[in-house]
Coordinates of C-alpha atoms in Angstrom, one line a residue:
X1 CA 0.0 0.0 0.0
X2 CA 1.5 3.3 -1.1
X3 CA 1.0 6.4 0.9
X4 CA 1.5 9.8 -0.8
X5 CA 2.7 12.2 1.8
X6 CA 2.2 15.9 1.0
X7 CA 3.8 18.7 2.9
X8 CA 2.1 22.1 3.0
X9 CA 4.3 25.1 3.7
X10 CA 2.3 27.7 5.6
X11 CA 3.3 31.2 4.5
X12 CA 3.8 33.7 7.4
X13 CA 0.9 36.1 7.7
X14 CA 0.1 39.2 9.6
X15 CA -2.2 38.0 12.3
X16 CA -2.8 41.3 14.0
X17 CA -6.4 42.2 14.5
X18 CA -7.2 45.7 13.3
X19 CA -9.4 47.9 15.4
X20 CA -10.3 51.6 15.6
X21 CA -10.6 52.7 19.3
X22 CA -12.6 55.6 20.6
X23 CA -9.8 56.9 22.7
X24 CA -11.7 59.9 23.9
X25 CA -13.6 57.3 26.2
X26 CA -10.3 55.9 27.5
X27 CA -7.2 57.1 29.5
X28 CA -3.7 56.7 28.0
X29 CA -0.5 56.7 30.1
X30 CA 2.6 57.8 28.3
X31 CA 5.9 57.2 30.1
X32 CA 8.7 59.3 28.7
X33 CA 9.2 63.0 28.0
X34 CA 11.8 63.0 25.3
X35 CA 11.6 62.9 21.5
X36 CA 10.1 59.4 21.5
X37 CA 7.4 60.4 23.9
X38 CA 6.7 63.5 21.9
X39 CA 6.3 61.4 18.7
X40 CA 3.8 59.1 20.4
X41 CA 1.9 62.0 22.0
X42 CA 1.7 63.7 18.6
X43 CA 0.3 60.6 17.0
X44 CA -2.3 60.3 19.7
X45 CA -3.4 63.9 19.3
X46 CA -3.5 63.8 15.5
X47 CA -5.9 60.9 15.5
X48 CA -7.8 61.4 18.7
X49 CA -7.3 65.0 19.9
X50 CA -9.9 64.6 22.8
X51 CA -8.1 61.7 24.5
X52 CA -7.3 62.0 28.2
X53 CA -3.5 61.6 28.4
X54 CA -1.1 61.5 31.4
X55 CA 2.6 61.8 30.7
X56 CA 5.0 60.7 33.4
X57 CA 8.7 61.6 33.1
X58 CA 11.6 63.1 35.1
X59 CA 12.2 65.7 32.4
X60 CA 10.1 67.0 29.4
X61 CA 11.6 68.6 26.3
X62 CA 10.4 72.0 25.2
X63 CA 8.3 70.8 22.2
X64 CA 6.4 68.4 24.5
X65 CA 5.8 71.2 27.1
X66 CA 4.5 73.4 24.3
X67 CA 2.2 70.7 23.1
X68 CA 0.8 70.2 26.6
X69 CA 0.1 73.9 26.9
X70 CA -2.0 73.8 23.8
X71 CA -4.1 70.8 24.9
X72 CA -5.9 70.9 28.2
X73 CA -6.5 67.1 28.2
X74 CA -2.8 66.4 28.7
X75 CA -1.5 66.1 32.3
X76 CA 2.2 66.2 32.9
X77 CA 3.6 64.4 36.0
X78 CA 7.3 65.3 36.6
X79 CA 8.6 62.3 38.5
X80 CA 10.1 58.8 38.0
X81 CA 7.7 56.0 37.0
X82 CA 6.0 54.0 39.8
X83 CA 3.4 51.3 39.8
X84 CA 0.8 53.8 41.1
X85 CA 1.0 55.6 37.8
X86 CA -0.7 52.7 35.9
X87 CA -3.8 52.8 38.1
X88 CA -6.7 54.4 36.2
X89 CA -5.0 54.0 32.8
X90 CA -6.6 51.8 30.1
X91 CA -3.6 51.8 27.7
X92 CA 0.1 52.3 28.5
X93 CA 2.7 53.6 26.0
X94 CA 6.4 53.2 27.1
X95 CA 8.6 55.8 25.3
X96 CA 11.8 55.8 27.3
X97 CA 15.3 55.5 25.9
X98 CA 16.3 52.7 28.3
X99 CA 15.7 49.1 27.4
X100 CA 15.9 47.7 30.9
X101 CA 13.5 50.4 32.3
X102 CA 11.1 49.7 29.4
X103 CA 11.0 46.0 30.4
X104 CA 10.2 46.8 34.0
X105 CA 7.5 49.3 33.1
X106 CA 6.0 46.8 30.6
X107 CA 5.9 44.0 33.2
X108 CA 4.2 46.2 35.8
X109 CA 1.6 47.4 33.3
X110 CA 0.8 43.9 32.1
X111 CA 0.6 42.7 35.8
X112 CA -2.2 45.3 36.3
X113 CA -3.9 44.0 33.1
X114 CA -3.2 46.9 30.8
X115 CA -2.5 46.9 27.1
X116 CA 1.1 48.0 26.4
X117 CA 3.0 49.5 23.5
X118 CA 6.8 49.7 24.0
X119 CA 8.6 52.0 21.4
X120 CA 11.0 50.1 19.1
X121 CA 10.5 46.8 20.9
X122 CA 7.8 44.8 19.0
X123 CA 8.2 41.6 21.1
X124 CA 6.9 43.5 24.2
X125 CA 4.0 45.2 22.5
X126 CA 0.3 44.2 22.8
X127 CA -0.5 46.5 19.9
X128 CA 1.3 48.8 17.4
X129 CA 0.8 52.4 16.4
X130 CA 0.5 52.0 12.6
X131 CA 1.0 54.6 9.8
X132 CA -2.3 56.4 9.2
X133 CA -3.7 57.8 6.0
X134 CA -6.5 60.3 6.5
X135 CA -8.9 61.9 4.0
X136 CA -11.5 63.6 6.1
X137 CA -13.7 60.8 7.6
X138 CA -11.8 58.1 5.7
X139 CA -8.9 56.6 7.7
X140 CA -6.6 53.8 6.6
X141 CA -4.2 52.1 9.1
X142 CA -1.1 50.4 7.7
X143 CA 0.8 47.6 9.5
X144 CA 3.9 45.7 8.5
X145 CA 3.6 43.4 11.6
X146 CA 6.4 45.4 13.2
X147 CA 8.9 44.4 10.5
X148 CA 9.5 47.7 8.7
X149 CA 8.1 51.0 9.9
X150 CA 9.9 52.6 6.9
X151 CA 7.8 50.6 4.5
X152 CA 4.6 51.6 6.3
X153 CA 5.7 55.3 6.1
X154 CA 6.4 55.0 2.3
X155 CA 3.0 53.4 1.7
X156 CA 1.4 56.1 3.8
X157 CA 3.0 58.8 1.6
X158 CA 1.9 57.0 -1.6
X159 CA -1.7 56.6 -0.5
X160 CA -1.8 60.2 0.8
X161 CA -0.8 61.5 -2.6
X162 CA -2.9 59.2 -4.8
X163 CA -6.2 59.1 -3.0
X164 CA -8.3 62.1 -4.1
X165 CA -9.4 64.7 -1.6
X166 CA -13.0 64.3 -2.9
X167 CA -13.3 60.9 -1.2
X168 CA -14.7 62.6 1.9
X169 CA -17.5 64.1 -0.3
X170 CA -18.2 60.6 -1.6
X171 CA -18.6 59.3 1.9
X172 CA -21.0 62.2 2.7
X173 CA -23.1 61.4 -0.4
X174 CA -23.2 57.7 0.4
X175 CA -24.3 58.5 4.0
X176 CA -27.2 60.5 2.6
X177 CA -28.1 57.7 0.3
X178 CA -28.0 55.2 3.1
X179 CA -30.4 57.3 5.2
X180 CA -32.9 57.3 2.3
X181 CA -32.9 53.6 1.7
X182 CA -36.0 51.6 2.7
X183 CA -36.5 48.1 3.9
X184 CA -34.6 45.8 6.3
X185 CA -30.9 45.5 6.6
X186 CA -30.5 43.0 3.9
X187 CA -32.5 45.1 1.4
X188 CA -30.5 48.2 2.2
X189 CA -27.2 46.3 1.6
X190 CA -28.5 45.1 -1.7
X191 CA -29.6 48.6 -2.8
X192 CA -26.4 50.2 -1.7
X193 CA -24.4 47.5 -3.6
X194 CA -26.3 48.2 -6.8
X195 CA -25.7 52.0 -6.4
X196 CA -22.0 51.7 -5.8
X197 CA -21.3 48.9 -8.4
X198 CA -20.3 51.6 -10.9
X199 CA -17.3 52.5 -8.7
X200 CA -15.8 49.1 -9.3
X201 CA -16.7 48.5 -12.9
X202 CA -16.3 50.4 -16.2
X203 CA -19.1 50.1 -18.8
X204 CA -18.0 48.8 -22.2
X205 CA -15.0 46.9 -23.2
X206 CA -12.0 47.8 -21.1
X207 CA -9.0 49.3 -22.9
X208 CA -5.7 47.8 -22.3
X209 CA -3.6 50.8 -21.9
X210 CA -0.6 51.3 -19.7
X211 CA -1.2 54.1 -17.1
X212 CA 0.8 57.2 -18.0
X213 CA 1.7 56.0 -21.6
X214 CA 0.2 59.2 -23.0
X215 CA 2.8 61.2 -21.1
X216 CA 5.6 59.4 -22.9
X217 CA 3.8 59.8 -26.3
X218 CA 3.4 63.5 -25.6
X219 CA 7.0 63.9 -24.6
X220 CA 8.2 62.1 -27.7
X221 CA 6.1 64.3 -29.9
X222 CA 7.6 67.4 -28.2
X223 CA 11.1 66.2 -28.9
X224 CA 10.3 65.5 -32.5
X225 CA 8.8 68.9 -32.8
X226 CA 12.0 70.4 -31.3
X227 CA 14.2 68.5 -33.7
X228 CA 12.3 69.6 -36.7
X229 CA 12.3 73.2 -35.5
X230 CA 16.1 73.2 -34.9
X231 CA 16.6 71.5 -38.3
X232 CA 14.4 74.2 -40.0
X233 CA 16.3 77.0 -38.3
X234 CA 19.7 75.5 -39.3
X235 CA 18.6 75.3 -42.9
X236 CA 17.2 78.8 -42.8
X237 CA 19.0 82.1 -43.3
X238 CA 20.4 82.0 -39.8
X239 CA 22.8 79.1 -40.6
X240 CA 23.0 78.0 -44.3
X241 CA 23.8 74.4 -45.1
X242 CA 27.5 75.1 -46.0
X243 CA 28.0 77.2 -42.9
X244 CA 26.4 74.5 -40.8
X245 CA 28.7 71.8 -42.1
X246 CA 31.7 74.0 -41.6
X247 CA 30.8 75.0 -38.1
X248 CA 30.2 71.3 -37.1
X249 CA 33.5 70.3 -38.5
X250 CA 35.2 73.2 -36.8
X251 CA 33.5 72.3 -33.5
X252 CA 34.7 68.7 -33.6
X253 CA 38.3 69.8 -34.3
X254 CA 38.5 72.5 -31.7
X255 CA 37.0 70.9 -28.6
X256 CA 38.7 72.5 -25.7
X257 CA 38.6 72.2 -21.9
X258 CA 35.5 74.5 -21.8
X259 CA 33.4 71.7 -23.4
X260 CA 34.3 69.3 -20.6
X261 CA 33.6 72.0 -18.0
X262 CA 30.1 72.3 -19.6
X263 CA 29.6 68.6 -19.0
X264 CA 30.5 69.0 -15.4
X265 CA 28.2 72.0 -15.1
X266 CA 25.3 70.1 -16.7
X267 CA 25.9 67.1 -14.4
X268 CA 26.1 69.1 -11.2
X269 CA 23.1 71.3 -12.1
X270 CA 20.9 68.3 -13.0
X271 CA 21.9 66.4 -9.8
X272 CA 20.6 69.4 -7.8
X273 CA 17.5 70.0 -9.9
X274 CA 16.5 66.3 -10.2
X275 CA 16.9 65.6 -6.5
X276 CA 15.3 68.8 -5.2
X277 CA 13.0 69.9 -8.0
X278 CA 14.8 73.2 -8.6
X279 CA 18.2 74.8 -9.0
X280 CA 19.2 73.9 -12.6
X281 CA 19.3 77.5 -13.8
X282 CA 21.0 79.0 -10.8
X283 CA 23.6 76.2 -10.6
X284 CA 24.4 76.4 -14.4
X285 CA 24.5 80.2 -14.3
X286 CA 26.9 80.3 -11.3
X287 CA 29.3 77.8 -12.9
X288 CA 29.2 79.3 -16.3
X289 CA 29.7 82.8 -15.0
X290 CA 32.7 81.6 -13.0
X291 CA 34.1 80.3 -16.3
X292 CA 33.7 83.6 -18.0
X293 CA 30.8 82.8 -20.3
X294 CA 28.8 85.9 -21.3
X295 CA 25.2 86.3 -20.1
X296 CA 23.4 86.0 -23.5
X297 CA 25.2 82.7 -24.1
X298 CA 24.3 81.5 -20.6
X299 CA 20.6 82.3 -21.0
X300 CA 20.1 80.8 -24.4
X301 CA 22.2 77.7 -23.7
X302 CA 20.5 76.9 -20.4
X303 CA 17.0 77.1 -21.8
X304 CA 17.9 74.8 -24.7
X305 CA 19.9 72.3 -22.7
X306 CA 17.2 72.2 -20.0
X307 CA 14.8 70.5 -22.5
X308 CA 16.9 67.4 -22.7
X309 CA 18.0 67.3 -19.1
X310 CA 14.5 67.9 -17.8
X311 CA 13.1 65.3 -20.2
X312 CA 15.5 62.7 -18.9
X313 CA 14.8 63.8 -15.3
X314 CA 11.0 63.6 -15.8
X315 CA 11.2 60.2 -17.4
X316 CA 13.4 58.9 -14.6
X317 CA 11.1 60.3 -11.9
X318 CA 8.2 58.7 -13.7
X319 CA 10.0 55.4 -13.9
X320 CA 10.9 55.4 -10.2
X321 CA 7.3 56.2 -9.2
X322 CA 7.8 59.8 -8.1
X323 CA 5.1 61.4 -10.2
X324 CA 1.6 62.2 -9.1
X325 CA -0.3 62.1 -12.4
X326 CA -3.2 64.1 -11.1
X327 CA -0.9 67.0 -10.1
X328 CA 1.0 66.7 -13.4
X329 CA -2.2 67.1 -15.4
X330 CA -3.1 70.2 -13.4
X331 CA 0.3 71.8 -13.9
X332 CA 0.9 70.9 -17.5
X333 CA -1.2 73.2 -19.7
X334 CA -1.0 76.4 -17.6
X335 CA 2.7 76.0 -17.2
X336 CA 3.2 75.6 -21.0
X337 CA 1.0 78.6 -21.8
X338 CA 2.8 80.7 -19.2
X339 CA 6.2 79.8 -20.7
X340 CA 5.1 80.7 -24.2
X341 CA 3.8 84.1 -23.1
X342 CA 6.9 84.8 -21.1
X343 CA 9.3 83.9 -23.8
X344 CA 7.3 85.9 -26.4
X345 CA 7.2 89.0 -24.3
X346 CA 10.9 88.8 -23.4
X347 CA 11.8 88.5 -27.1
X348 CA 9.7 91.6 -27.9
X349 CA 10.3 94.0 -25.0
X350 CA 13.8 93.0 -24.0
X351 CA 15.5 91.9 -20.8
X352 CA 15.4 95.2 -18.9
X353 CA 11.7 94.7 -18.0
X354 CA 12.4 91.2 -16.7
X355 CA 14.8 92.7 -14.2
X356 CA 11.8 94.3 -12.4
X357 CA 10.1 91.0 -12.0
X358 CA 12.9 88.9 -10.5
X359 CA 13.2 90.8 -7.2
X360 CA 9.4 90.4 -6.6
X361 CA 9.6 86.7 -7.3
X362 CA 12.7 86.4 -5.1
X363 CA 11.1 88.1 -2.1
X364 CA 8.1 85.7 -2.3
X365 CA 10.3 82.6 -2.6
X366 CA 12.6 83.8 0.2
X367 CA 9.6 83.7 2.5
X368 CA 8.6 80.3 1.2
X369 CA 12.1 79.0 1.8
X370 CA 12.1 80.0 5.4
X371 CA 8.6 78.5 5.8
X372 CA 9.8 75.1 4.3
X373 CA 12.7 74.9 6.7
X374 CA 10.3 75.7 9.6
X375 CA 8.0 72.9 8.4
X376 CA 11.0 70.5 8.4
X377 CA 11.4 70.9 12.2
X378 CA 7.6 71.1 13.0
X379 CA 6.3 67.8 14.3
X380 CA 2.7 68.2 13.1
X381 CA 3.0 69.0 9.3
X382 CA -0.5 70.2 8.4
X383 CA -1.4 69.5 4.8
X384 CA -3.4 72.1 3.0
X385 CA -5.3 71.6 -0.3
X386 CA -3.9 73.5 -3.3
X387 CA -6.9 75.1 -4.9
X388 CA -5.2 77.2 -7.6
X389 CA -2.3 75.0 -8.7
X390 CA -3.0 75.8 -12.3
X391 CA -2.6 79.5 -11.8
X392 CA 0.6 78.7 -9.8
X393 CA 2.0 76.7 -12.8
X394 CA 1.0 79.5 -15.2
X395 CA 2.9 82.1 -13.1
X396 CA 5.9 79.7 -12.8
X397 CA 6.1 79.1 -16.5
X398 CA 5.8 82.8 -17.3
X399 CA 8.4 83.9 -14.8
X400 CA 10.8 81.1 -15.9
X401 CA 10.8 82.4 -19.4
X402 CA 10.4 86.1 -18.8
X403 CA 12.4 86.4 -15.6
X404 CA 15.2 84.0 -16.6
X405 CA 14.3 81.3 -14.0
X406 CA 11.8 80.5 -11.2
X407 CA 9.8 77.5 -12.3
X408 CA 11.3 75.2 -9.6
X409 CA 11.7 77.7 -6.8
X410 CA 8.2 79.1 -7.3
X411 CA 6.1 76.0 -8.0
X412 CA 8.1 73.4 -6.0
X413 CA 8.5 75.5 -2.9
X414 CA 4.9 76.6 -2.9
X415 CA 3.5 73.1 -3.1
X416 CA 5.9 71.8 -0.5
X417 CA 5.2 74.7 1.9
X418 CA 1.5 73.6 1.8
X419 CA 2.4 70.2 3.2
X420 CA 2.7 68.2 0.0
X421 CA 5.1 65.2 0.1
X422 CA 8.5 66.5 -1.4
X423 CA 9.1 63.3 -3.4
X424 CA 5.9 63.5 -5.4
X425 CA 6.1 67.3 -5.8
X426 CA 9.6 67.1 -7.1
X427 CA 8.8 64.3 -9.5
X428 CA 5.6 65.9 -10.8
X429 CA 7.2 69.4 -11.2
X430 CA 10.3 67.9 -12.9
X431 CA 8.3 66.0 -15.6
X432 CA 6.2 69.2 -16.2
X433 CA 9.4 71.2 -16.5
X434 CA 10.3 69.3 -19.7
X435 CA 7.2 70.6 -21.4
X436 CA 7.6 74.1 -20.0
X437 CA 11.2 74.3 -21.1
X438 CA 10.3 72.9 -24.5
X439 CA 7.5 75.5 -25.0
X440 CA 9.9 78.3 -23.9
X441 CA 12.8 77.2 -26.1
X442 CA 10.6 76.7 -29.2
X443 CA 9.3 80.2 -28.7
X444 CA 12.9 81.6 -28.3
X445 CA 14.0 79.6 -31.4
X446 CA 11.3 81.1 -33.6
X447 CA 12.0 84.6 -32.2
X448 CA 15.8 84.7 -31.8
X449 CA 17.4 81.6 -33.5
X450 CA 20.0 79.2 -32.2
X451 CA 23.6 79.7 -31.0
X452 CA 26.3 78.6 -28.6
X453 CA 26.2 75.0 -29.8
X454 CA 29.3 73.8 -27.8
X455 CA 27.9 75.0 -24.5
X456 CA 24.5 73.5 -25.2
X457 CA 25.9 70.0 -26.1
X458 CA 28.1 70.0 -23.0
X459 CA 25.2 70.9 -20.6
X460 CA 23.0 68.3 -22.3
X461 CA 25.5 65.5 -22.0
X462 CA 26.2 66.2 -18.3
X463 CA 22.5 66.5 -17.6
X464 CA 21.6 63.2 -19.3
X465 CA 24.2 61.4 -17.2
X466 CA 22.9 62.9 -13.9
X467 CA 19.2 62.6 -14.5
X468 CA 18.5 58.9 -13.4
X469 CA 20.9 59.2 -10.5
X470 CA 19.1 62.4 -9.2
X471 CA 15.7 60.8 -9.6
X472 CA 16.8 57.8 -7.6
X473 CA 18.2 60.1 -4.9
X474 CA 14.9 62.0 -4.6
X475 CA 13.0 58.8 -3.7
X476 CA 15.5 57.8 -1.0
X477 CA 16.3 61.0 0.9
X478 CA 14.6 61.3 4.3
X479 CA 11.7 63.7 4.4
X480 CA 13.3 66.1 6.8
X481 CA 16.5 66.2 4.8
X482 CA 14.5 67.0 1.6
X483 CA 12.6 69.8 3.3
X484 CA 15.8 71.4 4.6
X485 CA 17.6 71.0 1.3
X486 CA 14.8 72.5 -0.7
X487 CA 14.3 75.4 1.7
X488 CA 18.0 76.2 1.8
X489 CA 18.3 76.2 -2.0
X490 CA 15.2 78.4 -2.3
X491 CA 16.7 80.9 0.2
X492 CA 20.1 80.9 -1.6
X493 CA 18.4 81.4 -5.0
X494 CA 16.3 84.2 -3.6
X495 CA 19.1 86.0 -1.8
X496 CA 21.2 85.8 -5.0
X497 CA 18.5 87.5 -7.0
X498 CA 17.9 90.2 -4.4
X499 CA 21.6 91.0 -3.9
X500 CA 22.1 91.2 -7.7
X501 CA 19.1 93.6 -7.9
X502 CA 20.8 96.0 -5.5
X503 CA 24.1 95.8 -7.3
X504 CA 26.1 93.5 -5.0
X505 CA 26.7 90.9 -7.7

C-alpha cells in the first residue's frame, strides 16, 4: 500500500487584529518626556485629539511642554515612574530610551492588566501604532507586523498623494443615500451594492492601456517637434547648409577644456535639480559665469539644454514612481501657456523689463524657503489643499521664461510649503518642467534663432548622465532632509537675485 505524503508550507501572515478605538472614552498613560514620547503623543493627538493623556517623566523637552500647553486634556507628571501611575489608565505607552526600564514598566503594566506599547520593541507590544492615511472621515491604518516602519511610512505617503481629496465628499453622499434607503438591513445592503457597483466596474470593453503612456507619447512628440524646428532653423537664413557643415567640423576639431567643464556644469546642475526639484538654472549660471561665459550665451544655452535634461529627469522620476499624475495634469497646460507668453514678451520687449520681475519673485520665494525649513522641524506638518495649482503653474512658466528662471523655486517651494510630500512634488514638477522648457525654447528659437552649440551640447551630455541618479536620490532622501535641502536652496536662490538687484553681484 503506497501512501502519498504531501507537505504544505504555511506562509507567514500578519495575524494582528485591526481595530479603531474611541480613545476619547479611555485614558492613556505615556511614560517618557523626550523625543520618542513627543512622537507618540503627537500621533495620539493627531488621530484622537480629545483623548485624556497622562505623561510621566523626570524631564520634558520644550516641544512636549508646548504641546501640553496647547491641549488641556494632557496632564504632565514630573517624576520617575512608579506602579501607582498605571492605576486608572486603560492603555500604557512606554517611550523611554532605556531598554531595561522599558522591560520593567511593561511588566508592571501587564501585571495590572493593561494593554502596552513599547517603542521600538515589537516583542513587548500588545499593539502597534501604525502609519495612518487620512482623507476627512476616511482613515486607513497600515501595518507591517512590526517588521518595517519605513515601508509603512512610504505606503502612507503614496496613499496620501494618490487618494483624491474628494473621497470625503463621496462618503458624505453615500451616507445621505444610506439614510434614504427603505427596507430591512439585507434590502439596504442590496440597494447600496447596486448603487456603488459603478465605482468598481467600467461600462463597455476595457481598454488595455498602460497608465501614463500618453505622457511618454506627448514627450516624444515634443522632442520630434523640437528637432524639426532646430533643423528648419539651421537650414534657414540663420545658418545656411554650407556654414552649418563648416561649423560642425570646426567644433569637432576645436573641442577644448571648456566643453568638458560644460559637461561638469550640466551634471552638477541636474543632480541638484533632479533631487530637489529646482536649481538647474541658478547652478548652471553660477558655474558658467565663473568660467567667463557671457550672459546672453548663458541664458540661451540653459533654456535649450534644459529641454533634454528635464526630459531625462522627468522620465526617470516617472520610472521610479515619483510622479503624481493628477498633479502633473493640473500643472501641464497652464505651465506651457505661461512659458510661451513669457518667452514671447521677453523677445519683444527686451530683458530690462524682466529685471523688475525677478526681485518680486525672489522676495516671495525667500519667505517660502524660510517656511519650508520651519516645516521640516515642525512635528505636526499640516497638509493644505492646493486650490489654484493651475494659476501657480502658469505664473511659474511665465516667470521662468520672462524672468530668466523661477519654475522650480516658485512651483516646487509653494507646493511643499502647503504640506505636499516633497518626493511627489519634485517628480511631478520635474516632468512638467520638460514641457515648460520645450515651449519656452521653441518660442525663443522662432523669435531669436540658435547659437552657442558647444555650451548646449556639454550641458545636455552632463544632464543626461545625472538625471537617473538624481531621480533615484529623490526617492531615498529622508523627508526632513528634503525639506531642509529644498528650503536652503530656495533661500540661496532668492538672496542671490535680491543682492544682484541692488548691485552686490
